[in-house]
PDB file of C-alpha atoms in Angstrom:
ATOM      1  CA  UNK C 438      20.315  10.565  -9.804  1.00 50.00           C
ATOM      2  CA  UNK C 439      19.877   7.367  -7.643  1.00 54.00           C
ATOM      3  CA  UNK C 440      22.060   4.258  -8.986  1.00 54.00           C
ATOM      4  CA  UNK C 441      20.590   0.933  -6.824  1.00 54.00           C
ATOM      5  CA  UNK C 442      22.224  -2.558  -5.747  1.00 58.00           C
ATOM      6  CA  UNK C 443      21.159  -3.206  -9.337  1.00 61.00           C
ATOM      7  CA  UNK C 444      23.063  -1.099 -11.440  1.00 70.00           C
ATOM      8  CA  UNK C 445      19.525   0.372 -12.328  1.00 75.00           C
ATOM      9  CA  UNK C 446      19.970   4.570 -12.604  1.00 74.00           C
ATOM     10  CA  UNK C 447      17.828   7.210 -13.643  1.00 94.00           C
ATOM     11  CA  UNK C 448      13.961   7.565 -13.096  1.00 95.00           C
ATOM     12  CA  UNK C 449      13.585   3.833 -12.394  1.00 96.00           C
ATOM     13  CA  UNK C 450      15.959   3.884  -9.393  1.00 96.00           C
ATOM     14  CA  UNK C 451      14.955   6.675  -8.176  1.00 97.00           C
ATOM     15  CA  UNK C 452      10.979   5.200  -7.939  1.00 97.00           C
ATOM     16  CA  UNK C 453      12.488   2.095  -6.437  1.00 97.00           C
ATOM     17  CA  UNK C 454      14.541   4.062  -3.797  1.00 96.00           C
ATOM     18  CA  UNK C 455      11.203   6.189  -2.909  1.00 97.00           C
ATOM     19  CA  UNK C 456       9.073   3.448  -2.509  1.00 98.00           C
ATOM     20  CA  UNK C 457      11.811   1.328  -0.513  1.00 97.00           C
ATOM     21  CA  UNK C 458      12.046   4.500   2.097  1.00 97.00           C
ATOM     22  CA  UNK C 459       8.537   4.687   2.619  1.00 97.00           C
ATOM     23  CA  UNK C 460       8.017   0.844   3.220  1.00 98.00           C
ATOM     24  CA  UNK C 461      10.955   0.987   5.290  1.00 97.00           C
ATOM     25  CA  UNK C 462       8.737   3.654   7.321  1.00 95.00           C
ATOM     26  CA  UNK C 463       5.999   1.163   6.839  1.00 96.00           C
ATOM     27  CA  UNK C 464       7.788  -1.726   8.273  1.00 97.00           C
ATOM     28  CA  UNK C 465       9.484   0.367  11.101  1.00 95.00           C
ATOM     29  CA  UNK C 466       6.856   1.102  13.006  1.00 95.00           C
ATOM     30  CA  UNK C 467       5.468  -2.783  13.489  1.00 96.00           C
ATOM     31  CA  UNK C 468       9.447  -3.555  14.848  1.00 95.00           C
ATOM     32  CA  UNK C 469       9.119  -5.385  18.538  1.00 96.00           C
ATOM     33  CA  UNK C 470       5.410  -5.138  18.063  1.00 97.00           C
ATOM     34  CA  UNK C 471       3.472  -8.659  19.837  1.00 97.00           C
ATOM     35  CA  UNK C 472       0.691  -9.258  17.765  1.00 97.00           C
ATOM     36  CA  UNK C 473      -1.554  -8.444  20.516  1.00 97.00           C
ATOM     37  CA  UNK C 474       0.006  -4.856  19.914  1.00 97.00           C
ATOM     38  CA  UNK C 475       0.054  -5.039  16.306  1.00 96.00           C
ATOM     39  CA  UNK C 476      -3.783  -5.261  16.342  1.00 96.00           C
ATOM     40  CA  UNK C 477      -4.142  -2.872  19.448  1.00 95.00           C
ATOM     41  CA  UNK C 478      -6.950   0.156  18.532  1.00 93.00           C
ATOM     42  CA  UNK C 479      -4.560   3.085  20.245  1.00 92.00           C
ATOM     43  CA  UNK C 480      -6.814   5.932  18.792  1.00 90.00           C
ATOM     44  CA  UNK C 481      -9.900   6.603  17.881  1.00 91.00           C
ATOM     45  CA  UNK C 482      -9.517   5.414  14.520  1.00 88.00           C
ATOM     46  CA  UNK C 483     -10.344   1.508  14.187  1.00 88.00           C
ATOM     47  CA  UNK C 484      -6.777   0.996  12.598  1.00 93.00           C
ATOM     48  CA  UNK C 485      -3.965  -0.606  13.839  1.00 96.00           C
ATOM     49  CA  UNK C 486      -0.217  -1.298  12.859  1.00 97.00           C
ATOM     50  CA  UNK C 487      -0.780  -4.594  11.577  1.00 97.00           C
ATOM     51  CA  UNK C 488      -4.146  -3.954   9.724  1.00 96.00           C
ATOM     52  CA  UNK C 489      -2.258  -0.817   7.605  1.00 97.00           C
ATOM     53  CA  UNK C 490       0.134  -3.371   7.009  1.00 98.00           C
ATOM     54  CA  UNK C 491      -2.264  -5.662   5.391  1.00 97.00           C
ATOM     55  CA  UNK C 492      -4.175  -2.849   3.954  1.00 96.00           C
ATOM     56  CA  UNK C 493      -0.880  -1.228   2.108  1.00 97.00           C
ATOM     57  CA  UNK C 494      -0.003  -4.987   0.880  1.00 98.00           C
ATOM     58  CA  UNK C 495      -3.882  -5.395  -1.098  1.00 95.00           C
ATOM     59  CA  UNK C 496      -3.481  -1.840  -2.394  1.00 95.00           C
ATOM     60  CA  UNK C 497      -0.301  -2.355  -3.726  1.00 97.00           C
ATOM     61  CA  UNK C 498      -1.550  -5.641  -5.080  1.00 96.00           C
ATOM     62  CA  UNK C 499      -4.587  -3.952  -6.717  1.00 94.00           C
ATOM     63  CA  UNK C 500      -1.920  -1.261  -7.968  1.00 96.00           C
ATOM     64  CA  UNK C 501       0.359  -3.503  -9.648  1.00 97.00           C
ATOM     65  CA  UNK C 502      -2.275  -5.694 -11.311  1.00 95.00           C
ATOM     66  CA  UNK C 503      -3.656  -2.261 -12.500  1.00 95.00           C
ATOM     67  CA  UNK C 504      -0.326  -1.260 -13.984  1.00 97.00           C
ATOM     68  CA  UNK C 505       0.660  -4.577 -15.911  1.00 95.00           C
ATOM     69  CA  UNK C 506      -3.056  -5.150 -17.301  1.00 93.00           C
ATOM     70  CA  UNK C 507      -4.784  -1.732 -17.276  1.00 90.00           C
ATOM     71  CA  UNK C 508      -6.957  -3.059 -14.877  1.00 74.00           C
ATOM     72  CA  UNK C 509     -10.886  -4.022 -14.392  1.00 65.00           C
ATOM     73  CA  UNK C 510     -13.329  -2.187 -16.835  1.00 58.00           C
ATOM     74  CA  UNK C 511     -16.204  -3.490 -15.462  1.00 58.00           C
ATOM     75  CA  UNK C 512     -18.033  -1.499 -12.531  1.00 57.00           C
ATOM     76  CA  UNK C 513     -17.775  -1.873  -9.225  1.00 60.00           C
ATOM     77  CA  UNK C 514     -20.712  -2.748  -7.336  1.00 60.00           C
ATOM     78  CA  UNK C 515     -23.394  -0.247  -6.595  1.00 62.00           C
ATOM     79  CA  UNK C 516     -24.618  -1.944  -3.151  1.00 74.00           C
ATOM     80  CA  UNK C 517     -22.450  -3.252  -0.384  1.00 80.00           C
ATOM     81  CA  UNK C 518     -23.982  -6.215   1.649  1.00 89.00           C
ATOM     82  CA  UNK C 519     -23.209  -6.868   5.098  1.00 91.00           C
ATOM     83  CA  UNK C 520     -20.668  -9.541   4.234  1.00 91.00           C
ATOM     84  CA  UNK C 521     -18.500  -6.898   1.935  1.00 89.00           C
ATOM     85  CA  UNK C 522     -18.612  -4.222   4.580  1.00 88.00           C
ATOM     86  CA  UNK C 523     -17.098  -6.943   6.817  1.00 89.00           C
ATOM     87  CA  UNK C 524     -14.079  -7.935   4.390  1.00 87.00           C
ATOM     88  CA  UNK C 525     -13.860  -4.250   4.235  1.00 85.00           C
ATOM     89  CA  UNK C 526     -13.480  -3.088   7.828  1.00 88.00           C
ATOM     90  CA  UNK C 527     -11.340  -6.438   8.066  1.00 90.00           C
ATOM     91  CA  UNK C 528      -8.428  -5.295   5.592  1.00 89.00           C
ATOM     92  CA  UNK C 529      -7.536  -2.514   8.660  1.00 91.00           C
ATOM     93  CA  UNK C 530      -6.582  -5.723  11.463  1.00 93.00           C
ATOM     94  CA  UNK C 531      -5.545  -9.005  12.341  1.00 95.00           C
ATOM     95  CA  UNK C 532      -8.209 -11.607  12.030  1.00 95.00           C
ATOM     96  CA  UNK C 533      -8.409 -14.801  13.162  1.00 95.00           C
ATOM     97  CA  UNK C 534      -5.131 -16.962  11.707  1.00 96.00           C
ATOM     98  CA  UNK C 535      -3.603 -14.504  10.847  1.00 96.00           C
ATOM     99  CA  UNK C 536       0.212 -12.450  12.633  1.00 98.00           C
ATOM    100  CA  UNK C 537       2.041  -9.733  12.302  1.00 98.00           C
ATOM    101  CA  UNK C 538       4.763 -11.946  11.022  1.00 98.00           C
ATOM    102  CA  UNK C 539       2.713 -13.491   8.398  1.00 98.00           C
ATOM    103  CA  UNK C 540       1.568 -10.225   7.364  1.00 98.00           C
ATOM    104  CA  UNK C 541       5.127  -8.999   6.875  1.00 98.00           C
ATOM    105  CA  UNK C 542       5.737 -11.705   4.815  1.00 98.00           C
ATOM    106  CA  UNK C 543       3.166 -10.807   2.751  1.00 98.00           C
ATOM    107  CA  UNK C 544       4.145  -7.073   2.327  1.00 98.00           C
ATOM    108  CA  UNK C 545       7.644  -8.269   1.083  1.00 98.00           C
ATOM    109  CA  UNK C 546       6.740 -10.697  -1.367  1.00 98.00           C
ATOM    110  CA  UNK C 547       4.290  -8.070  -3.010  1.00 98.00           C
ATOM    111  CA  UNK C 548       6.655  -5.444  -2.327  1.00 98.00           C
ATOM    112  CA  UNK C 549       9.000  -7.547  -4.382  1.00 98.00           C
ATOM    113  CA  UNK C 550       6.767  -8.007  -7.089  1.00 98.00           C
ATOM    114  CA  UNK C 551       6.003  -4.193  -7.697  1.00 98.00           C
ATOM    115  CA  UNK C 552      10.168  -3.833  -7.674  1.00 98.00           C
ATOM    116  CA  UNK C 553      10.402  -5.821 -10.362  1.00 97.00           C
ATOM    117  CA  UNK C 554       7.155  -4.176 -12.655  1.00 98.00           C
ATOM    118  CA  UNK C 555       9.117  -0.825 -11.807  1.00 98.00           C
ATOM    119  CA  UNK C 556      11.817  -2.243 -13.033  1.00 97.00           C
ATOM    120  CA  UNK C 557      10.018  -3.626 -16.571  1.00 96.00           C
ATOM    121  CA  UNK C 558       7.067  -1.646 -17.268  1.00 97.00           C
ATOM    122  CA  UNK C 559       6.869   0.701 -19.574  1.00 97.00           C
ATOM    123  CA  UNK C 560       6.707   3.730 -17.423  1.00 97.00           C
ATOM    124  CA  UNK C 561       4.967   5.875 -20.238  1.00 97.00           C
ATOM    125  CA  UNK C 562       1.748   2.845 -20.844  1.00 97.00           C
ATOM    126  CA  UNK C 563      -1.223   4.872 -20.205  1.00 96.00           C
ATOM    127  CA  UNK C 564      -4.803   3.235 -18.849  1.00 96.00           C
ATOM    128  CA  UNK C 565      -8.195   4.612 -17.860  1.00 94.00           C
ATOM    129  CA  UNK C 566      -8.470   5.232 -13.813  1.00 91.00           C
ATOM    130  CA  UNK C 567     -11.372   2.553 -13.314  1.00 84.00           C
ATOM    131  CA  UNK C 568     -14.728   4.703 -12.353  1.00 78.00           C
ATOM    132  CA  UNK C 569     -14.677   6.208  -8.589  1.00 78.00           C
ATOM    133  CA  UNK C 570     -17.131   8.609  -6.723  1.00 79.00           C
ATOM    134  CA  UNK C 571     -14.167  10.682  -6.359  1.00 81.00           C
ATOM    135  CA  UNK C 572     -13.158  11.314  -9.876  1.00 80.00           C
ATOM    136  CA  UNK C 573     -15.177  12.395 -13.440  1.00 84.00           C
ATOM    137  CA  UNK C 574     -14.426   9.128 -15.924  1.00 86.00           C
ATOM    138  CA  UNK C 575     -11.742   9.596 -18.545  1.00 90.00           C
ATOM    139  CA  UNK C 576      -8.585  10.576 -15.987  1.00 92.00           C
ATOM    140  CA  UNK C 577      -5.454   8.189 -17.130  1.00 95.00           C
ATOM    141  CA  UNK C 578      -2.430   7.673 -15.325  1.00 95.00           C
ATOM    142  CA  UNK C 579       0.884   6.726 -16.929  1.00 97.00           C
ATOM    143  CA  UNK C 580       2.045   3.686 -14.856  1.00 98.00           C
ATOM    144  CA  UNK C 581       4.761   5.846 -13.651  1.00 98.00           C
ATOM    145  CA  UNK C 582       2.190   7.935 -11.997  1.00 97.00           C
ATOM    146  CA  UNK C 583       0.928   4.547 -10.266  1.00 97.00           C
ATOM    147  CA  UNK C 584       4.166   3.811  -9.014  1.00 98.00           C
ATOM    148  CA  UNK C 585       4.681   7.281  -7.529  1.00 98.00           C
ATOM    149  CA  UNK C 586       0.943   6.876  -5.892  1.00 97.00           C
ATOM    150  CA  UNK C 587       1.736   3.531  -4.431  1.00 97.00           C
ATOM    151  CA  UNK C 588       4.763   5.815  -2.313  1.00 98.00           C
ATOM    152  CA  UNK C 589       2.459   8.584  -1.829  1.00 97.00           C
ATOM    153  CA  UNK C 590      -0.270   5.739  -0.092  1.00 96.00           C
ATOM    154  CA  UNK C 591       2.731   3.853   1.646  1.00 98.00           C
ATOM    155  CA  UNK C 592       3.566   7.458   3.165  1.00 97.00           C
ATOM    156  CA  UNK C 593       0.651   8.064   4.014  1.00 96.00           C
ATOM    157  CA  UNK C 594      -0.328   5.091   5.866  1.00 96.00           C
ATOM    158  CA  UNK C 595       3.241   4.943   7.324  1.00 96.00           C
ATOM    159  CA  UNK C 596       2.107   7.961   9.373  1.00 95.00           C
ATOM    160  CA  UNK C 597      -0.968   6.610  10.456  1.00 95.00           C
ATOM    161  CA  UNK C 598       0.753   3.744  11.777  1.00 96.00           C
ATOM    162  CA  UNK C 599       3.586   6.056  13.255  1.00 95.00           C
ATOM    163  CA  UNK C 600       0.727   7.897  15.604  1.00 95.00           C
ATOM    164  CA  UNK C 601      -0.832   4.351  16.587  1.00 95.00           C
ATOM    165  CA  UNK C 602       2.352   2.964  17.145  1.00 96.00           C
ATOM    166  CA  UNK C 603       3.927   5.585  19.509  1.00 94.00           C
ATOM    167  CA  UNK C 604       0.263   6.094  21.002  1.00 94.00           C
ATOM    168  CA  UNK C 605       0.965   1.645  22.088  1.00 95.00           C
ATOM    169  CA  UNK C 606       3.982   2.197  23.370  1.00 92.00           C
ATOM    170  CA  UNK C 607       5.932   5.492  22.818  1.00 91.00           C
ATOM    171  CA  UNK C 608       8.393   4.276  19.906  1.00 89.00           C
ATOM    172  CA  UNK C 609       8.082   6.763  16.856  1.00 85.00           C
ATOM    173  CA  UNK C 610       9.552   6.197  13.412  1.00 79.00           C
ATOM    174  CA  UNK C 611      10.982   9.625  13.244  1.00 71.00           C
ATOM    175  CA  UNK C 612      11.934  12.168  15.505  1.00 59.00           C
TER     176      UNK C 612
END
């Protein structure tokens, strides 16, 4: 059992010390980065370090509003115009205005945020996923299983970075 700088124990520490690790992965891999680097396409995939950043910091967002409210029952939309595909492929860089420092900042105030709903919530509160190609309708998840998905996504995408990252300029997170 984890106890944290809090005095928190049990299953609530123990979600806050996951999530910590993996951001700390997160954030690792974006360390001495310019943000000419932190937007560098180093593979074949259009992503970059700073752009997962940015990415991880909305899905969290989306996460945690999902987890204190249940979130949106209304559909999503069923065409994309040109203008949504845009904001879409933009979430995975820098745009215009906008640094890897700034971004950072961003990830910590969310990240910050979602500590302190882990810390509150009721871990057990139960909503309807919202509806997805990629699942039937009626799957719930307990906001502890949100919690342990936001980790699961930051791993994820902590990778992704890793390979783009040591593919810029050798450095890897691990190993």
């Amino acid at each position: 059992m984890t106890t944290n700088e809090q005095g928190l124990s049990g299953e609530r520490a123990d979600i806050l010390a996951l999530l910590g690790k993996r951001r700390d992965f997160l954030r690792h891999t974006a360390q001495g980065l310019t943000d000419e680097q932190a937007n560098t396409r180093s593979t074949v995939s259009a992503l970059t370090v700073g752009g997962l950043i940015k990415h991880v910091t909305a899905v969290e967002l989306n996460w945690a509003d999902f987890a204190q409210t249940g979130g949106s029952k209304s559909d999503g939309p069923t065409e994309f115009t040109p203008e949504m595909i845009v904001a879409w492929e933009n979430q995975f860089r820098l745009v215009e205005g906008e640094t890897l420092a700034g971004v950072l900042a961003d990830y910590e105030k969310v990240a910050a945020a979602t500590d302190e709903l882990v810390r509150t919530l009721d871990l057990d509160a139960r909503y309807e996923l919202p509806a997805a190609p990629w699942q039937p309708p009626g799957v719930f998840w307990s906001v502890r299983q949100v919690f342990l998905h936001l980790a699961a996504e930051t791993a994820q995408h902590a990778g992704h970075a890793d390979i783009i990252r040591e593919a810029i300029d050798g450095q890897k997170t691990m190993g």
